[in-house]
PDB file of C-alpha atoms in Angstrom:
ATOM      1  CA  UNK A  25       9.577  23.193   7.565  1.00 39.00           C
ATOM      2  CA  UNK A  26      11.296  23.691  11.021  1.00 42.00           C
ATOM      3  CA  UNK A  27      15.231  22.817  11.301  1.00 39.00           C
ATOM      4  CA  UNK A  28      14.606  21.132  14.038  1.00 46.00           C
ATOM      5  CA  UNK A  29      11.421  18.904  12.078  1.00 47.00           C
ATOM      6  CA  UNK A  30      14.169  18.096   9.822  1.00 50.00           C
ATOM      7  CA  UNK A  31      16.691  17.095  12.000  1.00 53.00           C
ATOM      8  CA  UNK A  32      13.781  14.665  13.113  1.00 59.00           C
ATOM      9  CA  UNK A  33      13.132  13.484   9.710  1.00 78.00           C
ATOM     10  CA  UNK A  34       9.978  10.258   9.446  1.00 91.00           C
ATOM     11  CA  UNK A  35       9.408   7.465  10.712  1.00 94.00           C
ATOM     12  CA  UNK A  36       7.481   4.886   8.344  1.00 93.00           C
ATOM     13  CA  UNK A  37       6.952   1.000   9.920  1.00 95.00           C
ATOM     14  CA  UNK A  38       4.377  -1.960   8.323  1.00 92.00           C
ATOM     15  CA  UNK A  39       3.726  -4.356   9.276  1.00 89.00           C
ATOM     16  CA  UNK A  40       1.957  -8.056   7.452  1.00 82.00           C
ATOM     17  CA  UNK A  41       1.538 -11.380   9.534  1.00 76.00           C
ATOM     18  CA  UNK A  42       5.708 -12.718   8.722  1.00 84.00           C
ATOM     19  CA  UNK A  43       7.368  -9.259   8.677  1.00 87.00           C
ATOM     20  CA  UNK A  44       7.971  -5.832  10.339  1.00 93.00           C
ATOM     21  CA  UNK A  45       9.822  -3.313   8.667  1.00 93.00           C
ATOM     22  CA  UNK A  46      10.865   0.400   9.824  1.00 95.00           C
ATOM     23  CA  UNK A  47      12.470   2.956   7.420  1.00 94.00           C
ATOM     24  CA  UNK A  48      14.024   6.277   9.132  1.00 95.00           C
ATOM     25  CA  UNK A  49      13.966   8.985   6.684  1.00 91.00           C
ATOM     26  CA  UNK A  50      15.267  12.866   7.151  1.00 88.00           C
ATOM     27  CA  UNK A  51      14.842  15.793   5.022  1.00 80.00           C
ATOM     28  CA  UNK A  52      18.082  18.011   4.093  1.00 75.00           C
ATOM     29  CA  UNK A  53      19.046  20.241   1.517  1.00 71.00           C
ATOM     30  CA  UNK A  54      20.062  17.779  -0.869  1.00 68.00           C
ATOM     31  CA  UNK A  55      16.684  16.273  -0.320  1.00 74.00           C
ATOM     32  CA  UNK A  56      15.261  13.118   1.461  1.00 79.00           C
ATOM     33  CA  UNK A  57      17.833  11.018   2.436  1.00 86.00           C
ATOM     34  CA  UNK A  58      17.342   6.752   4.148  1.00 88.00           C
ATOM     35  CA  UNK A  59      19.209   7.102   7.228  1.00 92.00           C
ATOM     36  CA  UNK A  60      18.011   3.455   8.787  1.00 94.00           C
ATOM     37  CA  UNK A  61      16.406   0.175   6.825  1.00 94.00           C
ATOM     38  CA  UNK A  62      15.454  -2.759   9.164  1.00 94.00           C
ATOM     39  CA  UNK A  63      13.326  -5.673   8.604  1.00 91.00           C
ATOM     40  CA  UNK A  64      12.194  -8.569  11.475  1.00 92.00           C
ATOM     41  CA  UNK A  65      10.568 -11.930  10.350  1.00 89.00           C
ATOM     42  CA  UNK A  66       8.214 -12.247  12.830  1.00 88.00           C
ATOM     43  CA  UNK A  67       7.456 -15.967  14.958  1.00 84.00           C
ATOM     44  CA  UNK A  68       5.265 -15.008  16.998  1.00 80.00           C
ATOM     45  CA  UNK A  69       1.669 -13.472  16.493  1.00 83.00           C
ATOM     46  CA  UNK A  70       0.171 -11.759  19.805  1.00 91.00           C
ATOM     47  CA  UNK A  71      -0.568  -7.483  20.067  1.00 94.00           C
ATOM     48  CA  UNK A  72       2.122  -7.088  23.386  1.00 94.00           C
ATOM     49  CA  UNK A  73       5.151  -9.901  21.783  1.00 94.00           C
ATOM     50  CA  UNK A  74       4.990  -7.964  18.522  1.00 94.00           C
ATOM     51  CA  UNK A  75       5.443  -4.302  20.457  1.00 95.00           C
ATOM     52  CA  UNK A  76       7.647  -5.175  21.858  1.00 95.00           C
ATOM     53  CA  UNK A  77       9.589  -6.293  18.799  1.00 94.00           C
ATOM     54  CA  UNK A  78       8.901  -3.179  16.935  1.00 96.00           C
ATOM     55  CA  UNK A  79      10.725  -1.200  20.113  1.00 96.00           C
ATOM     56  CA  UNK A  80      13.601  -3.216  20.214  1.00 95.00           C
ATOM     57  CA  UNK A  81      13.348  -2.309  16.720  1.00 95.00           C
ATOM     58  CA  UNK A  82      13.210   1.629  17.621  1.00 95.00           C
ATOM     59  CA  UNK A  83      16.243   1.332  19.381  1.00 94.00           C
ATOM     60  CA  UNK A  84      18.003   1.026  16.905  1.00 93.00           C
ATOM     61  CA  UNK A  85      17.376   4.569  14.821  1.00 93.00           C
ATOM     62  CA  UNK A  86      19.890   6.380  14.710  1.00 92.00           C
ATOM     63  CA  UNK A  87      17.601   9.971  14.763  1.00 90.00           C
ATOM     64  CA  UNK A  88      14.974  10.795  17.002  1.00 90.00           C
ATOM     65  CA  UNK A  89      11.663   8.851  16.129  1.00 91.00           C
ATOM     66  CA  UNK A  90       9.981  12.485  14.417  1.00 89.00           C
ATOM     67  CA  UNK A  91       6.672  11.870  12.280  1.00 92.00           C
ATOM     68  CA  UNK A  92       5.458   8.352  12.085  1.00 95.00           C
ATOM     69  CA  UNK A  93       3.404   6.774   9.214  1.00 94.00           C
ATOM     70  CA  UNK A  94       2.542   3.830   8.966  1.00 93.00           C
ATOM     71  CA  UNK A  95       1.436   1.351   6.203  1.00 90.00           C
ATOM     72  CA  UNK A  96      -0.460  -1.629   6.100  1.00 88.00           C
ATOM     73  CA  UNK A  97       0.754  -4.290   3.348  1.00 84.00           C
ATOM     74  CA  UNK A  98      -1.509  -5.202   0.102  1.00 85.00           C
ATOM     75  CA  UNK A  99      -1.971  -8.104   0.990  1.00 83.00           C
ATOM     76  CA  UNK A 100      -4.513  -6.856   3.445  1.00 86.00           C
ATOM     77  CA  UNK A 101      -6.570  -4.646   2.048  1.00 86.00           C
ATOM     78  CA  UNK A 102      -9.098  -5.301  -0.872  1.00 86.00           C
ATOM     79  CA  UNK A 103      -9.087  -2.707  -3.605  1.00 87.00           C
ATOM     80  CA  UNK A 104     -11.811  -1.943  -6.702  1.00 86.00           C
ATOM     81  CA  UNK A 105     -11.766   0.161  -9.686  1.00 87.00           C
ATOM     82  CA  UNK A 106     -14.932   2.124  -9.649  1.00 90.00           C
ATOM     83  CA  UNK A 107     -16.460   3.807 -12.953  1.00 91.00           C
ATOM     84  CA  UNK A 108     -19.211   6.104 -11.658  1.00 94.00           C
ATOM     85  CA  UNK A 109     -21.868   7.961 -13.659  1.00 94.00           C
ATOM     86  CA  UNK A 110     -21.163  11.485 -11.277  1.00 93.00           C
ATOM     87  CA  UNK A 111     -19.059  13.798 -10.145  1.00 93.00           C
ATOM     88  CA  UNK A 112     -20.863  15.176  -7.236  1.00 94.00           C
ATOM     89  CA  UNK A 113     -18.744  14.394  -4.089  1.00 91.00           C
ATOM     90  CA  UNK A 114     -22.303  13.509  -1.673  1.00 92.00           C
ATOM     91  CA  UNK A 115     -23.798  11.541  -5.057  1.00 94.00           C
ATOM     92  CA  UNK A 116     -20.510   9.052  -5.304  1.00 93.00           C
ATOM     93  CA  UNK A 117     -20.192   8.840  -1.383  1.00 91.00           C
ATOM     94  CA  UNK A 118     -23.567   7.045  -1.625  1.00 92.00           C
ATOM     95  CA  UNK A 119     -22.765   5.029  -4.792  1.00 93.00           C
ATOM     96  CA  UNK A 120     -19.241   3.917  -3.002  1.00 93.00           C
ATOM     97  CA  UNK A 121     -21.202   3.236  -0.026  1.00 89.00           C
ATOM     98  CA  UNK A 122     -23.458   1.164  -2.456  1.00 89.00           C
ATOM     99  CA  UNK A 123     -20.915  -0.675  -3.843  1.00 87.00           C
ATOM    100  CA  UNK A 124     -19.565  -1.728  -0.548  1.00 88.00           C
ATOM    101  CA  UNK A 125     -22.742  -3.373   0.123  1.00 83.00           C
ATOM    102  CA  UNK A 126     -22.284  -5.601  -3.258  1.00 81.00           C
ATOM    103  CA  UNK A 127     -18.545  -5.772  -3.322  1.00 75.00           C
ATOM    104  CA  UNK A 128     -18.345  -6.948   0.846  1.00 78.00           C
ATOM    105  CA  UNK A 129     -20.050 -10.457   2.619  1.00 76.00           C
ATOM    106  CA  UNK A 130     -19.629  -8.301   5.715  1.00 77.00           C
ATOM    107  CA  UNK A 131     -21.372  -6.296   7.728  1.00 80.00           C
ATOM    108  CA  UNK A 132     -19.873  -2.305   6.730  1.00 80.00           C
ATOM    109  CA  UNK A 133     -19.707  -2.588  10.854  1.00 85.00           C
ATOM    110  CA  UNK A 134     -16.580  -5.159  10.739  1.00 89.00           C
ATOM    111  CA  UNK A 135     -15.036  -2.388   8.115  1.00 90.00           C
ATOM    112  CA  UNK A 136     -13.302   0.613   7.487  1.00 89.00           C
ATOM    113  CA  UNK A 137     -13.173   1.848   3.646  1.00 90.00           C
ATOM    114  CA  UNK A 138     -12.880   5.308   1.758  1.00 89.00           C
ATOM    115  CA  UNK A 139     -12.255   6.184  -1.590  1.00 90.00           C
ATOM    116  CA  UNK A 140      -9.749   8.236  -3.961  1.00 88.00           C
ATOM    117  CA  UNK A 141     -10.342   9.766  -7.055  1.00 90.00           C
ATOM    118  CA  UNK A 142      -8.732   9.088 -10.019  1.00 89.00           C
ATOM    119  CA  UNK A 143     -10.455  11.129 -13.309  1.00 89.00           C
ATOM    120  CA  UNK A 144     -13.065  12.059 -14.095  1.00 91.00           C
ATOM    121  CA  UNK A 145     -13.942  11.380 -17.840  1.00 89.00           C
ATOM    122  CA  UNK A 146     -14.963  13.268 -20.932  1.00 90.00           C
ATOM    123  CA  UNK A 147     -18.414  11.750 -20.381  1.00 91.00           C
ATOM    124  CA  UNK A 148     -18.805  12.788 -16.956  1.00 91.00           C
ATOM    125  CA  UNK A 149     -18.128  10.024 -15.018  1.00 93.00           C
ATOM    126  CA  UNK A 150     -15.900   9.547 -11.688  1.00 94.00           C
ATOM    127  CA  UNK A 151     -12.938   6.988 -12.217  1.00 92.00           C
ATOM    128  CA  UNK A 152     -11.881   6.285  -8.103  1.00 92.00           C
ATOM    129  CA  UNK A 153     -10.093   3.599  -6.663  1.00 90.00           C
ATOM    130  CA  UNK A 154     -12.612   1.912  -3.527  1.00 90.00           C
ATOM    131  CA  UNK A 155     -10.017   0.554  -0.509  1.00 90.00           C
ATOM    132  CA  UNK A 156     -11.442  -1.399   1.953  1.00 89.00           C
ATOM    133  CA  UNK A 157     -10.333  -2.836   5.152  1.00 89.00           C
ATOM    134  CA  UNK A 158     -10.761  -4.754   8.253  1.00 89.00           C
ATOM    135  CA  UNK A 159     -11.524  -2.882  11.154  1.00 91.00           C
ATOM    136  CA  UNK A 160     -10.384  -6.224  13.014  1.00 91.00           C
ATOM    137  CA  UNK A 161      -7.148  -5.504  11.611  1.00 90.00           C
ATOM    138  CA  UNK A 162      -6.461  -1.541  11.586  1.00 92.00           C
ATOM    139  CA  UNK A 163      -7.334  -1.324  15.718  1.00 94.00           C
ATOM    140  CA  UNK A 164      -4.644  -4.580  16.015  1.00 93.00           C
ATOM    141  CA  UNK A 165      -1.850  -2.590  14.142  1.00 93.00           C
ATOM    142  CA  UNK A 166      -3.090   0.948  15.788  1.00 95.00           C
ATOM    143  CA  UNK A 167      -2.901  -1.488  19.236  1.00 96.00           C
ATOM    144  CA  UNK A 168       0.352  -2.393  18.178  1.00 95.00           C
ATOM    145  CA  UNK A 169       2.009   0.757  17.284  1.00 96.00           C
ATOM    146  CA  UNK A 170       0.400   2.439  20.543  1.00 96.00           C
ATOM    147  CA  UNK A 171       1.587  -0.072  22.868  1.00 96.00           C
ATOM    148  CA  UNK A 172       5.382   0.367  20.889  1.00 96.00           C
ATOM    149  CA  UNK A 173       4.796   4.632  21.752  1.00 96.00           C
ATOM    150  CA  UNK A 174       4.451   5.649  18.657  1.00 96.00           C
ATOM    151  CA  UNK A 175       1.434   7.450  16.987  1.00 95.00           C
ATOM    152  CA  UNK A 176       0.966   7.442  13.581  1.00 94.00           C
ATOM    153  CA  UNK A 177       0.558  11.023  11.170  1.00 93.00           C
ATOM    154  CA  UNK A 178      -1.360   8.886   8.818  1.00 89.00           C
ATOM    155  CA  UNK A 179      -1.894   5.481   7.958  1.00 87.00           C
ATOM    156  CA  UNK A 180      -2.043   4.431   4.525  1.00 86.00           C
ATOM    157  CA  UNK A 181      -1.604   0.865   2.614  1.00 85.00           C
ATOM    158  CA  UNK A 182       1.767  -0.096   0.703  1.00 84.00           C
ATOM    159  CA  UNK A 183       0.471   0.140  -2.981  1.00 86.00           C
ATOM    160  CA  UNK A 184       0.335   3.795  -2.443  1.00 83.00           C
ATOM    161  CA  UNK A 185       3.279   4.601  -1.151  1.00 81.00           C
ATOM    162  CA  UNK A 186       4.543   2.766  -3.955  1.00 82.00           C
ATOM    163  CA  UNK A 187       2.643   4.938  -6.333  1.00 82.00           C
ATOM    164  CA  UNK A 188       3.941   7.963  -4.493  1.00 81.00           C
ATOM    165  CA  UNK A 189       7.652   6.564  -4.977  1.00 80.00           C
ATOM    166  CA  UNK A 190       7.319   6.015  -8.736  1.00 82.00           C
ATOM    167  CA  UNK A 191       5.888   9.318  -9.241  1.00 79.00           C
ATOM    168  CA  UNK A 192       8.377  11.279  -6.983  1.00 76.00           C
ATOM    169  CA  UNK A 193      11.814   9.344  -8.960  1.00 76.00           C
ATOM    170  CA  UNK A 194       9.955   9.731 -12.312  1.00 76.00           C
ATOM    171  CA  UNK A 195       7.780  12.710 -12.075  1.00 69.00           C
ATOM    172  CA  UNK A 196       6.250  14.206 -15.393  1.00 58.00           C
ATOM    173  CA  UNK A 197       8.436  11.819 -18.112  1.00 55.00           C
ATOM    174  CA  UNK A 198       6.305   8.320 -17.349  1.00 53.00           C
ATOM    175  CA  UNK A 199       2.500  10.697 -16.431  1.00 61.00           C
ATOM    176  CA  UNK A 200       1.279   9.191 -20.077  1.00 69.00           C
ATOM    177  CA  UNK A 201       2.335   5.861 -20.117  1.00 78.00           C
ATOM    178  CA  UNK A 202       0.609   2.953 -17.942  1.00 85.00           C
ATOM    179  CA  UNK A 203       3.846   1.673 -15.645  1.00 87.00           C
ATOM    180  CA  UNK A 204       3.838  -1.996 -13.603  1.00 91.00           C
ATOM    181  CA  UNK A 205       5.446  -1.720 -10.703  1.00 91.00           C
ATOM    182  CA  UNK A 206       6.410  -5.621  -9.143  1.00 92.00           C
ATOM    183  CA  UNK A 207       7.409  -6.236  -5.311  1.00 90.00           C
ATOM    184  CA  UNK A 208       8.895  -9.296  -4.722  1.00 91.00           C
ATOM    185  CA  UNK A 209       9.272  -8.874  -1.023  1.00 87.00           C
ATOM    186  CA  UNK A 210      10.522 -12.165   1.111  1.00 86.00           C
ATOM    187  CA  UNK A 211       6.791 -13.688   1.512  1.00 87.00           C
ATOM    188  CA  UNK A 212       4.673 -11.916  -1.084  1.00 88.00           C
ATOM    189  CA  UNK A 213       4.374 -10.401  -4.314  1.00 92.00           C
ATOM    190  CA  UNK A 214       2.495  -6.917  -4.734  1.00 90.00           C
ATOM    191  CA  UNK A 215       1.711  -6.191  -8.662  1.00 93.00           C
ATOM    192  CA  UNK A 216       1.012  -1.640  -9.225  1.00 91.00           C
ATOM    193  CA  UNK A 217      -0.244  -0.243 -12.117  1.00 90.00           C
ATOM    194  CA  UNK A 218       0.486   3.741 -12.546  1.00 88.00           C
ATOM    195  CA  UNK A 219      -1.070   6.281 -14.679  1.00 84.00           C
ATOM    196  CA  UNK A 220      -0.898   9.640 -15.183  1.00 81.00           C
ATOM    197  CA  UNK A 221       0.655   9.757 -11.106  1.00 80.00           C
ATOM    198  CA  UNK A 222      -2.451   7.588 -10.129  1.00 84.00           C
ATOM    199  CA  UNK A 223      -2.671   3.855  -8.655  1.00 88.00           C
ATOM    200  CA  UNK A 224      -5.446   2.202 -11.369  1.00 87.00           C
ATOM    201  CA  UNK A 225      -4.925  -1.537 -10.161  1.00 89.00           C
ATOM    202  CA  UNK A 226      -3.251  -3.559  -7.557  1.00 90.00           C
ATOM    203  CA  UNK A 227      -2.752  -7.341  -6.591  1.00 90.00           C
ATOM    204  CA  UNK A 228      -0.705  -9.386  -4.678  1.00 89.00           C
ATOM    205  CA  UNK A 229       0.219 -12.999  -4.707  1.00 91.00           C
ATOM    206  CA  UNK A 230       1.582 -15.805  -1.846  1.00 90.00           C
ATOM    207  CA  UNK A 231       4.775 -16.055  -3.589  1.00 92.00           C
ATOM    208  CA  UNK A 232       8.317 -13.996  -2.864  1.00 90.00           C
ATOM    209  CA  UNK A 233      12.250 -14.325  -2.872  1.00 90.00           C
ATOM    210  CA  UNK A 234      12.346 -16.776  -0.044  1.00 89.00           C
ATOM    211  CA  UNK A 235      10.064 -19.544  -2.443  1.00 90.00           C
ATOM    212  CA  UNK A 236      11.501 -18.704  -5.398  1.00 90.00           C
ATOM    213  CA  UNK A 237      15.286 -19.027  -4.100  1.00 89.00           C
ATOM    214  CA  UNK A 238      14.627 -21.915  -2.614  1.00 88.00           C
ATOM    215  CA  UNK A 239      12.220 -24.151  -5.102  1.00 87.00           C
ATOM    216  CA  UNK A 240      13.880 -23.137  -8.441  1.00 81.00           C
ATOM    217  CA  UNK A 241      11.854 -23.244 -11.594  1.00 87.00           C
ATOM    218  CA  UNK A 242       8.811 -24.679  -9.884  1.00 86.00           C
ATOM    219  CA  UNK A 243       8.145 -21.689  -8.795  1.00 92.00           C
ATOM    220  CA  UNK A 244       9.316 -19.732 -10.886  1.00 92.00           C
ATOM    221  CA  UNK A 245       7.028 -20.848 -13.221  1.00 93.00           C
ATOM    222  CA  UNK A 246       3.919 -20.348 -11.278  1.00 94.00           C
ATOM    223  CA  UNK A 247       5.180 -16.763 -10.074  1.00 95.00           C
ATOM    224  CA  UNK A 248       5.235 -16.170 -14.390  1.00 94.00           C
ATOM    225  CA  UNK A 249       1.840 -17.757 -14.212  1.00 95.00           C
ATOM    226  CA  UNK A 250       0.536 -15.432 -11.803  1.00 96.00           C
ATOM    227  CA  UNK A 251       1.886 -12.591 -13.239  1.00 95.00           C
ATOM    228  CA  UNK A 252       0.367 -13.223 -16.290  1.00 95.00           C
ATOM    229  CA  UNK A 253      -2.946 -13.943 -14.121  1.00 95.00           C
ATOM    230  CA  UNK A 254      -2.402 -10.458 -12.522  1.00 94.00           C
ATOM    231  CA  UNK A 255      -2.330  -8.685 -16.227  1.00 93.00           C
ATOM    232  CA  UNK A 256      -5.121 -10.606 -17.915  1.00 93.00           C
ATOM    233  CA  UNK A 257      -7.259  -9.378 -14.593  1.00 90.00           C
ATOM    234  CA  UNK A 258      -5.813  -5.563 -15.000  1.00 89.00           C
ATOM    235  CA  UNK A 259      -6.800  -5.665 -18.679  1.00 85.00           C
ATOM    236  CA  UNK A 260     -10.405  -7.288 -17.740  1.00 83.00           C
ATOM    237  CA  UNK A 261     -11.577  -4.294 -15.140  1.00 74.00           C
ATOM    238  CA  UNK A 262      -9.929  -1.599 -16.875  1.00 66.00           C
ATOM    239  CA  UNK A 263      -8.913  -1.635 -20.386  1.00 63.00           C
ATOM    240  CA  UNK A 264      -6.129   1.596 -21.315  1.00 48.00           C
ATOM    241  CA  UNK A 265      -7.056   3.361 -24.397  1.00 46.00           C
ATOM    242  CA  UNK A 266      -3.267   3.593 -25.378  1.00 42.00           C
TER     243      UNK A 266
END
């Protein structure tokens, strides 16, 4: 990486229905360093207004923008863990397309989907993560970025970012265990289950730190119930052997 690129760093933008987040990171000799972090509560929904809000946040950056990455919140993504009886890429692609038609009650023309290989089992099956998003959601997001003068080098969903961060921090030490990451945001909570560096399960629910702080014990109880439902759903979808 050139010195110029290192000085410019990287910019991450995440947009949900109620929050806009901007994070800037630089690459230095000692490693990556967060130099700016800002979140803005949104009270508008139209593309032009959100783009103006994003442009305003960009003026606060201490470094030039550099490379841009965009994160789509987990709440706007549908995921499924699939175990398919093949390891051949072309066969897997056909099986995934068939599963999309089964899982999603919308025409394929209205969605964008992709898959990520998790593992190949000793029995010759492939375990993979299916990720589905509405085209309108993605196109709207890209239009907001475009109007703010940003072109993302990559678009991913927030659970992937959490999983990558966890592996970067913990590395080899955590690869043989199942770990649950619980991300309590302002309005939402996201739960990710990671094993051997891969994202095995992810779920979000509509309870965040603001509700917990404002409504006390009643919401805390509901929060614990949702966590329990999450882990029950994980066990139903994928029962770990360890």
